[in-house]
Amino acid sequence: MDIVMCVAEKPSIADAIAKALAKSTVSTRGGSPRTHEFRGRFGGASCEYRVTSVLGHCFNLDFAPAYRDWDGCDPSELWDAPVVRVPSNGSVLRNLRETAKDCDALVLFLDCDREGEAIAFQVMDVTQSELRPGATVHRAKFSAVTPADIEKAMATLGEPDERLSEAVIARQELDLRVGVAFTRFTTRHFQSKYAGLDARTLSYGPCQTPTLGFVVRREDEIATFEPEPYWFPDAALEVDGAFADATWARGRCFDRSVAAALCRGAAAAGVATVVESTAGTSTKAPPLPFNTVDLLKAASRVLRLSPAMAMKHAEHLYLDGFLSYPRTETNKFPPSMDLRAAIEQQAGDARWGAHAADLLERSAWRRPKRGLDAGDHPPITPTAPAPPGVLNGKAAALYDLVTRRFLASVSEDAAYADQRVAVDLAGERFVVERRALVAPGFLDVLRPHRDDDAGPPLFLELPAVGARPRAKCAAAPREATTRPPERLSEADCVALMEKHGIGTDASIPSHIENVCKRLYVAVDGKSRRLRPTELGTVVCRGFLRVDASLVLPEVRAAIEAACDLIAGGEAPREAVVAHCVANFAAKYAHLAAHVDAMEQLFDAVYAERPEDDASRSAFSRCGLTGHYLHLVPRPQRLYDPATKDVVDLPRPGSVAASNGRRCPACRSELLWYGLRDGAGDAAKTATYPLCGACYDAALRRRRRRRGAPTPGDDDGDGGAVGAGRARARAALRALARSWREPPDPRAPTLERRTRRAGRRGYSRRGGPSSSPSSTRPSPPAAPSGRGGAPSSS
DNA sequence: GCAAGGTC
């Protein structure tokens, strides 16, 4: 009897597959990930199934070991440094190999997206040598994890698509090279130049940096906002014997004298003429069920939960069986999903059970027609009842949020009665409107999250057109001032990231968390609004100043578009990667050559901070200058307040002062350098005498030999700091405008390379050639003699 | 110490 191996992307899907395919009792072995064994049918014959899973990617991409050490190479070498696949989890690979032994068929049940396709090829690589000779390999495509969909997938098996996998490998390689090269360069350069810089890493990434850009951009909009006064008439209309506020149809007026003249006329008139008088009904459709980004936005707005915390709770609720899989783009229920059963599950709940029971009793629930089926996982819904007390704290609140949203999504529209009366008062139109809730529909269950409750109708009896109600208007207009936008909320940031394709539903929370961990952004716990820190502002504006395209969201779009070419079979991976790497290497060289423009901003913030100098005390004395040096943390280094020189110290390890003993070579005071050896309780700290000056000099010699820049060696800027700060302030003012200005023409751009590529005669297959203003890269040159992008000429 | 993408 044949043995058939199925591999899913996560244990829960392996469980579902086993449940759907088993024709006998299922025996489960192994811890994480587990393997299910049972009898079933495959290709019309009886077979033995082994169903197991991986845990996401089996391999991670990294540089070859020689390039992982920060001091091992110059960051510019990373553009063509070798990269290698590193297994991400040994037990997953072992399990795959053991399970694959003697199997006659491999069915790849990975998620049906690009990443899943890449994992499918990893699984093939790992299992290939263990499968029986001549074993067949199949790709299962499922749109929902239900028995029906799984059986359908088994009946319509296809082949894995290597182009999708290649696109993922290209994306991994580009993210690695770009992120690590830029991060090492900025970290090294600025850390060894500014002692006031209190951050371990100055990171750059094609997702995290545009995310930071969103936050800084909003802050700049607020900072450069110029409030403008405006005026409007303060009018009221008599309605059923009482006066009600009337809204001026034109809204507001920025010319005070015009508004004043208008008010004088209206005040003198005293009587208005009804020109429009209508009553009607309107409805509001219920919200769609949650996909991941909608859940993150609501959790931040309603529960004050960060996206990372929201995902953490959602994952736990999923693993405990209370919620469906929380990472999905889909907000349309699959036709196979039993909505009635899901509603019934909630009918006994003390909080929303009455609403659910009412829907069932009247058969009033319905399957929403709108929404997107992204083909990944169903919307996020409750999968088991959780009566009050079963869950606690934020997990309970998140379950409440998801369940109410689910019930709302299958509920009826809310219905309103609307009244609208428009009048003419001294030649100007004013409006009185009222909306009253008639039938709450889905709003009933969204309480307490609903915000648009409305009172009773305003007009007991609508006036007729041509009626002449009394009106009053203040003789002087009301004055108000335009207000700047608010800081970016976490929910706004998630929405911007989704809109610009920054990160995925699964990774968006980590990017926001990242910019916070890097001390670039701070979150106000109460309002969940994001504020850039001094460091975040300087880093972002620095990049923006030298090459805006590194910060703007197009940097991610360009990488994605390049990978799309591979996925669509329009260009081979090697050519696309080479094209993009050359592009980013040019940007790197430009940044390194013009880093002084970034330094001017850092100068204003970090070069000279009297409070820093005052709060530190002399730690060690330099033998060459006789100056007392301060110890600066994160990362630990010595700082000479007189010369602004920085002396790098080894990492990891601790340093302590050593009672005036001096280095025999340079006469500097020696330090005690402590390094922990071993792990846990057995760890011992070995202590060595260390000369900071000699260590720093050796480090600089080593970097110079490797061609790395050695910041601080030749700047000689000790006396010019004051002038630098003035320049920096002027630059900061100019920068607030730079979001709107075209990028620096000197900076290498994706557009320029695209045009060059276009001249070589490559364009998108079947589509128009890239326009010069497009940031979408055109397919790069294919290696000669092999199937690549065809020439359009 | 570094990216972003899966998942735990």
PDB file of C-alpha atoms (C1' of nucleotides) in Angstrom, chain A residues 184 187 207-208 325 504 507 511, chain B:
ATOM      1  CA  ARG A 184      25.676  48.808   9.690  1.00  0.00           C
ATOM      2  CA  THR A 187      25.061  52.684  13.108  1.00  0.00           C
ATOM      3  CA  CYS A 207       9.530  48.495   5.695  1.00  0.00           C
ATOM      4  CA  GLN A 208      10.515  50.051   9.000  1.00  0.00           C
ATOM      5  CA  TYR A 325      -6.843  31.864  12.378  1.00  0.00           C
ATOM      6  CA  THR A 504       1.920  42.105   5.394  1.00  0.00           C
ATOM      7  CA  SER A 507       4.343  41.627   9.779  1.00  0.00           C
ATOM      8  CA  HIS A 511       7.371  46.977  11.968  1.00  0.00           C
TER       9      HIS A 511
ATOM     10  C1'  DG B   1      23.895  44.581  17.436  1.00  0.00           C
ATOM     11  C1'  DC B   2      21.623  44.404  11.459  1.00  0.00           C
ATOM     12  C1'  DA B   3      16.062  43.123   7.248  1.00  0.00           C
ATOM     13  C1'  DA B   4      11.506  40.968   6.472  1.00  0.00           C
ATOM     14  C1'  DG B   5       8.800  36.949   6.140  1.00  0.00           C
ATOM     15  C1'  DG B   6       6.610  32.753   7.921  1.00  0.00           C
ATOM     16  C1'  DT B   7       4.922  30.617  12.770  1.00  0.00           C
ATOM     17  C1'  DC B   8       5.364  28.966  18.109  1.00  0.00           C
TER      18       DC B   8
END
